[in-house]
Amino acid sequence: MGDDYLSSGGVKNLEILQGGGAPLLLQKPAEKKDDNLFLKGYGREWGGSMTYSVGMTYGLGMIAGSTWGLALGLRQGGATSKLLVNSCLNNVARHGSSLSNLGAINTMFFVGFKGLLGCFRDDDIFNTAGAAGMSGALYKAFDGPKVSARYALATCVVFTSLDQAMKIDSFTDPFARI
């Protein structure tokens, strides 16, 4: 079978064309998969949700933290322009990385807990709130119960509101009305 091409420079047995089906050009093309980057109903599998959510919060945390660090660096000032630039860069590096890591780690915990709760219950707002609360409590578990409870409450509010906002179709697909 494989020797046909090597010995003659061509294929003698045309099994491909004798399949009984229509020629390739006349066949109906396969349906295209919707590879849209916008979330449709926030329905992704666990790994895709983890990757998308952690990347998004890391990037947003980096932008917000760097902006905050730049404002602090400009407010702190410097005697010369080099010291001002140094102050700005130090604050941008310190606050940008810390806020992005905080957001990414909390998001990783949140998506993990939400997936775990989704195995036992239907997806509703209580899964989201519970997963968000557990992620904040776990993030600050070793800092004492008061600090852990504050972080649990803060992440519960932030992640629940973001999750509910992502479930609105007009928010996730801004071109839906065009």
PDB file of C-alpha atoms in Angstrom:
ATOM      1  CA  MET A   1       0.000   0.000   0.000  1.00  0.00           C
ATOM      2  CA  GLY A   2       2.694   2.477   0.981  1.00  0.00           C
ATOM      3  CA  ASP A   3       4.967   1.087  -1.746  1.00  0.00           C
ATOM      4  CA  ASP A   4       2.728   2.351  -4.569  1.00  0.00           C
ATOM      5  CA  TYR A   5       3.846   5.915  -4.235  1.00  0.00           C
ATOM      6  CA  LEU A   6       7.494   5.115  -3.667  1.00  0.00           C
ATOM      7  CA  SER A   7       7.784   2.768  -6.628  1.00  0.00           C
ATOM      8  CA  SER A   8       5.700   4.601  -9.214  1.00  0.00           C
ATOM      9  CA  GLY A   9       5.646   8.208  -8.028  1.00  0.00           C
ATOM     10  CA  GLY A  10       1.853   8.135  -7.723  1.00  0.00           C
ATOM     11  CA  VAL A  11      -1.043   6.284  -6.161  1.00  0.00           C
ATOM     12  CA  LYS A  12      -2.658   3.591  -8.298  1.00  0.00           C
ATOM     13  CA  ASN A  13      -5.460   2.654  -5.915  1.00  0.00           C
ATOM     14  CA  LEU A  14      -7.908   5.503  -5.667  1.00  0.00           C
ATOM     15  CA  GLU A  15      -9.891   4.352  -2.639  1.00  0.00           C
ATOM     16  CA  ILE A  16     -10.438   7.927  -1.594  1.00  0.00           C
ATOM     17  CA  LEU A  17     -12.450   8.742  -4.702  1.00  0.00           C
ATOM     18  CA  GLN A  18     -14.359   5.453  -4.667  1.00  0.00           C
ATOM     19  CA  GLY A  19     -15.911   6.085  -1.238  1.00  0.00           C
ATOM     20  CA  GLY A  20     -19.362   6.482  -2.748  1.00  0.00           C
ATOM     21  CA  GLY A  21     -19.827   9.907  -1.236  1.00  0.00           C
ATOM     22  CA  ALA A  22     -20.121  13.237  -2.940  1.00  0.00           C
ATOM     23  CA  PRO A  23     -16.970  14.970  -4.062  1.00  0.00           C
ATOM     24  CA  LEU A  24     -15.377  17.119  -1.403  1.00  0.00           C
ATOM     25  CA  LEU A  25     -16.461  20.368  -3.036  1.00  0.00           C
ATOM     26  CA  LEU A  26     -20.125  19.332  -3.059  1.00  0.00           C
ATOM     27  CA  GLN A  27     -20.253  18.250   0.594  1.00  0.00           C
ATOM     28  CA  LYS A  28     -21.868  20.509   3.147  1.00  0.00           C
ATOM     29  CA  PRO A  29     -19.176  22.263   5.169  1.00  0.00           C
ATOM     30  CA  ALA A  30     -18.938  21.403   8.842  1.00  0.00           C
ATOM     31  CA  GLU A  31     -20.613  23.856  11.179  1.00  0.00           C
ATOM     32  CA  LYS A  32     -18.262  26.457  12.530  1.00  0.00           C
ATOM     33  CA  LYS A  33     -17.625  26.484  16.229  1.00  0.00           C
ATOM     34  CA  ASP A  34     -18.272  29.804  17.913  1.00  0.00           C
ATOM     35  CA  ASP A  35     -14.780  30.849  19.014  1.00  0.00           C
ATOM     36  CA  ASN A  36     -15.944  34.145  20.395  1.00  0.00           C
ATOM     37  CA  LEU A  37     -13.762  35.680  23.087  1.00  0.00           C
ATOM     38  CA  PHE A  38     -16.774  37.153  24.840  1.00  0.00           C
ATOM     39  CA  LEU A  39     -18.341  34.968  27.472  1.00  0.00           C
ATOM     40  CA  LYS A  40     -21.788  33.756  26.471  1.00  0.00           C
ATOM     41  CA  GLY A  41     -23.774  33.357  29.664  1.00  0.00           C
ATOM     42  CA  TYR A  42     -20.519  32.893  31.608  1.00  0.00           C
ATOM     43  CA  GLY A  43     -20.563  29.251  30.591  1.00  0.00           C
ATOM     44  CA  ARG A  44     -17.059  27.875  30.411  1.00  0.00           C
ATOM     45  CA  GLU A  45     -15.590  24.702  31.733  1.00  0.00           C
ATOM     46  CA  TRP A  46     -13.549  24.862  34.916  1.00  0.00           C
ATOM     47  CA  GLY A  47     -10.071  25.168  33.361  1.00  0.00           C
ATOM     48  CA  GLY A  48     -11.119  27.826  30.859  1.00  0.00           C
ATOM     49  CA  SER A  49     -12.852  29.781  33.583  1.00  0.00           C
ATOM     50  CA  MET A  50      -9.781  29.549  35.809  1.00  0.00           C
ATOM     51  CA  THR A  51      -7.415  30.738  33.084  1.00  0.00           C
ATOM     52  CA  TYR A  52      -9.654  33.550  31.883  1.00  0.00           C
ATOM     53  CA  SER A  53     -10.578  34.808  35.356  1.00  0.00           C
ATOM     54  CA  VAL A  54      -7.096  34.662  36.876  1.00  0.00           C
ATOM     55  CA  GLY A  55      -5.556  36.378  33.860  1.00  0.00           C
ATOM     56  CA  MET A  56      -8.204  39.062  33.837  1.00  0.00           C
ATOM     57  CA  THR A  57      -7.899  39.872  37.551  1.00  0.00           C
ATOM     58  CA  TYR A  58      -4.105  39.776  37.418  1.00  0.00           C
ATOM     59  CA  GLY A  59      -4.092  42.267  34.548  1.00  0.00           C
ATOM     60  CA  LEU A  60      -6.699  44.530  36.125  1.00  0.00           C
ATOM     61  CA  GLY A  61      -4.871  44.364  39.454  1.00  0.00           C
ATOM     62  CA  MET A  62      -1.610  45.299  37.751  1.00  0.00           C
ATOM     63  CA  ILE A  63      -3.215  48.282  36.025  1.00  0.00           C
ATOM     64  CA  ALA A  64      -5.019  49.492  39.163  1.00  0.00           C
ATOM     65  CA  GLY A  65      -2.036  48.917  41.460  1.00  0.00           C
ATOM     66  CA  SER A  66       0.384  50.582  39.069  1.00  0.00           C
ATOM     67  CA  THR A  67      -1.891  53.591  38.707  1.00  0.00           C
ATOM     68  CA  TRP A  68      -2.188  53.843  42.471  1.00  0.00           C
ATOM     69  CA  GLY A  69       1.603  53.459  42.841  1.00  0.00           C
ATOM     70  CA  LEU A  70       2.204  56.159  40.234  1.00  0.00           C
ATOM     71  CA  ALA A  71      -0.095  58.543  42.096  1.00  0.00           C
ATOM     72  CA  LEU A  72       1.707  57.805  45.373  1.00  0.00           C
ATOM     73  CA  GLY A  73       5.097  58.259  43.710  1.00  0.00           C
ATOM     74  CA  LEU A  74       4.087  61.616  42.238  1.00  0.00           C
ATOM     75  CA  ARG A  75       2.701  62.712  45.596  1.00  0.00           C
ATOM     76  CA  GLN A  76       5.865  61.624  47.392  1.00  0.00           C
ATOM     77  CA  GLY A  77       7.980  63.553  44.905  1.00  0.00           C
ATOM     78  CA  GLY A  78      11.723  63.910  44.756  1.00  0.00           C
ATOM     79  CA  ALA A  79      14.370  66.622  44.962  1.00  0.00           C
ATOM     80  CA  THR A  80      15.478  66.013  41.373  1.00  0.00           C
ATOM     81  CA  SER A  81      13.778  64.554  38.322  1.00  0.00           C
ATOM     82  CA  LYS A  82      15.770  61.326  38.719  1.00  0.00           C
ATOM     83  CA  LEU A  83      14.570  60.919  42.301  1.00  0.00           C
ATOM     84  CA  LEU A  84      10.979  61.603  41.202  1.00  0.00           C
ATOM     85  CA  VAL A  85      11.188  58.931  38.499  1.00  0.00           C
ATOM     86  CA  ASN A  86      12.810  56.543  40.985  1.00  0.00           C
ATOM     87  CA  SER A  87      10.046  57.196  43.520  1.00  0.00           C
ATOM     88  CA  CYS A  88       7.362  56.587  40.889  1.00  0.00           C
ATOM     89  CA  LEU A  89       8.963  53.367  39.632  1.00  0.00           C
ATOM     90  CA  ASN A  90       9.439  52.002  43.148  1.00  0.00           C
ATOM     91  CA  ASN A  91       5.806  52.646  44.070  1.00  0.00           C
ATOM     92  CA  VAL A  92       4.494  51.271  40.765  1.00  0.00           C
ATOM     93  CA  ALA A  93       6.509  48.061  41.213  1.00  0.00           C
ATOM     94  CA  ARG A  94       5.479  47.651  44.849  1.00  0.00           C
ATOM     95  CA  HIS A  95       1.754  48.337  44.544  1.00  0.00           C
ATOM     96  CA  GLY A  96       1.169  46.931  41.055  1.00  0.00           C
ATOM     97  CA  SER A  97       2.598  43.521  41.826  1.00  0.00           C
ATOM     98  CA  SER A  98       1.008  43.234  45.265  1.00  0.00           C
ATOM     99  CA  LEU A  99      -2.501  44.122  44.058  1.00  0.00           C
ATOM    100  CA  SER A 100      -2.268  41.876  40.989  1.00  0.00           C
ATOM    101  CA  ASN A 101      -1.063  38.902  43.049  1.00  0.00           C
ATOM    102  CA  LEU A 102      -3.786  39.469  45.641  1.00  0.00           C
ATOM    103  CA  GLY A 103      -6.460  39.498  42.941  1.00  0.00           C
ATOM    104  CA  ALA A 104      -5.087  36.490  41.067  1.00  0.00           C
ATOM    105  CA  ILE A 105      -4.725  34.301  44.159  1.00  0.00           C
ATOM    106  CA  ASN A 106      -8.189  35.198  45.446  1.00  0.00           C
ATOM    107  CA  THR A 107      -9.615  34.486  41.986  1.00  0.00           C
ATOM    108  CA  MET A 108      -7.868  31.132  41.866  1.00  0.00           C
ATOM    109  CA  PHE A 109      -9.361  30.194  45.235  1.00  0.00           C
ATOM    110  CA  PHE A 110     -12.771  31.517  44.152  1.00  0.00           C
ATOM    111  CA  VAL A 111     -12.923  29.545  40.898  1.00  0.00           C
ATOM    112  CA  GLY A 112     -11.750  26.397  42.690  1.00  0.00           C
ATOM    113  CA  PHE A 113     -14.324  26.702  45.470  1.00  0.00           C
ATOM    114  CA  LYS A 114     -17.075  27.609  42.999  1.00  0.00           C
ATOM    115  CA  GLY A 115     -16.269  24.548  40.899  1.00  0.00           C
ATOM    116  CA  LEU A 116     -16.251  22.378  44.012  1.00  0.00           C
ATOM    117  CA  LEU A 117     -19.598  23.744  45.175  1.00  0.00           C
ATOM    118  CA  GLY A 118     -20.953  23.337  41.640  1.00  0.00           C
ATOM    119  CA  CYS A 119     -20.329  19.590  41.885  1.00  0.00           C
ATOM    120  CA  PHE A 120     -22.799  19.337  44.768  1.00  0.00           C
ATOM    121  CA  ARG A 121     -25.327  22.087  44.011  1.00  0.00           C
ATOM    122  CA  ASP A 122     -26.875  23.882  41.075  1.00  0.00           C
ATOM    123  CA  ASP A 123     -25.179  27.115  40.047  1.00  0.00           C
ATOM    124  CA  ASP A 124     -26.814  29.985  41.911  1.00  0.00           C
ATOM    125  CA  ILE A 125     -25.887  33.134  43.792  1.00  0.00           C
ATOM    126  CA  PHE A 126     -25.294  31.230  47.038  1.00  0.00           C
ATOM    127  CA  ASN A 127     -22.529  29.163  45.436  1.00  0.00           C
ATOM    128  CA  THR A 128     -20.887  32.363  44.293  1.00  0.00           C
ATOM    129  CA  ALA A 129     -21.202  34.076  47.658  1.00  0.00           C
ATOM    130  CA  GLY A 130     -19.995  30.999  49.538  1.00  0.00           C
ATOM    131  CA  ALA A 131     -17.029  30.456  47.236  1.00  0.00           C
ATOM    132  CA  ALA A 132     -16.076  34.137  47.432  1.00  0.00           C
ATOM    133  CA  GLY A 133     -16.313  34.150  51.223  1.00  0.00           C
ATOM    134  CA  MET A 134     -14.223  30.995  51.504  1.00  0.00           C
ATOM    135  CA  SER A 135     -11.583  32.390  49.152  1.00  0.00           C
ATOM    136  CA  GLY A 136     -11.177  35.578  51.185  1.00  0.00           C
ATOM    137  CA  ALA A 137     -11.127  33.670  54.472  1.00  0.00           C
ATOM    138  CA  LEU A 138      -8.501  31.243  53.156  1.00  0.00           C
ATOM    139  CA  TYR A 139      -6.342  34.056  51.780  1.00  0.00           C
ATOM    140  CA  LYS A 140      -6.024  35.659  55.238  1.00  0.00           C
ATOM    141  CA  ALA A 141      -6.494  32.506  57.345  1.00  0.00           C
ATOM    142  CA  PHE A 142      -3.264  32.935  59.311  1.00  0.00           C
ATOM    143  CA  ASP A 143      -3.793  36.614  60.175  1.00  0.00           C
ATOM    144  CA  GLY A 144      -6.476  35.969  62.762  1.00  0.00           C
ATOM    145  CA  PRO A 145     -10.250  35.607  62.668  1.00  0.00           C
ATOM    146  CA  LYS A 146     -11.056  39.337  62.457  1.00  0.00           C
ATOM    147  CA  VAL A 147      -8.850  39.981  59.443  1.00  0.00           C
ATOM    148  CA  SER A 148     -10.006  36.750  57.815  1.00  0.00           C
ATOM    149  CA  ALA A 149     -13.665  37.713  58.317  1.00  0.00           C
ATOM    150  CA  ARG A 150     -13.060  41.162  56.788  1.00  0.00           C
ATOM    151  CA  TYR A 151     -11.401  39.670  53.734  1.00  0.00           C
ATOM    152  CA  ALA A 152     -14.180  37.080  53.456  1.00  0.00           C
ATOM    153  CA  LEU A 153     -16.813  39.819  53.491  1.00  0.00           C
ATOM    154  CA  ALA A 154     -14.922  42.025  51.026  1.00  0.00           C
ATOM    155  CA  THR A 155     -14.281  39.212  48.544  1.00  0.00           C
ATOM    156  CA  CYS A 156     -17.858  38.024  48.935  1.00  0.00           C
ATOM    157  CA  VAL A 157     -19.175  41.435  47.888  1.00  0.00           C
ATOM    158  CA  VAL A 158     -16.671  41.948  45.059  1.00  0.00           C
ATOM    159  CA  PHE A 159     -16.781  38.490  43.491  1.00  0.00           C
ATOM    160  CA  THR A 160     -20.548  38.058  43.828  1.00  0.00           C
ATOM    161  CA  SER A 161     -21.202  41.404  42.156  1.00  0.00           C
ATOM    162  CA  LEU A 162     -18.683  40.665  39.377  1.00  0.00           C
ATOM    163  CA  ASP A 163     -20.092  37.193  38.825  1.00  0.00           C
ATOM    164  CA  GLN A 164     -23.646  38.501  38.583  1.00  0.00           C
ATOM    165  CA  ALA A 165     -22.507  41.256  36.214  1.00  0.00           C
ATOM    166  CA  MET A 166     -20.765  38.687  33.975  1.00  0.00           C
ATOM    167  CA  LYS A 167     -24.017  36.724  33.665  1.00  0.00           C
ATOM    168  CA  ILE A 168     -25.758  39.666  31.988  1.00  0.00           C
ATOM    169  CA  ASP A 169     -25.511  39.139  28.210  1.00  0.00           C
ATOM    170  CA  SER A 170     -25.293  42.825  27.311  1.00  0.00           C
ATOM    171  CA  PHE A 171     -22.299  43.181  29.636  1.00  0.00           C
ATOM    172  CA  THR A 172     -20.395  40.202  28.227  1.00  0.00           C
ATOM    173  CA  ASP A 173     -21.130  40.905  24.554  1.00  0.00           C
ATOM    174  CA  PRO A 174     -21.111  44.647  23.910  1.00  0.00           C
ATOM    175  CA  PHE A 175     -21.760  44.092  20.178  1.00  0.00           C
ATOM    176  CA  ALA A 176     -24.977  42.121  20.729  1.00  0.00           C
ATOM    177  CA  ARG A 177     -27.204  45.132  20.059  1.00  0.00           C
ATOM    178  CA  ILE A 178     -25.372  46.330  16.949  1.00  0.00           C
TER     179      ILE A 178
END
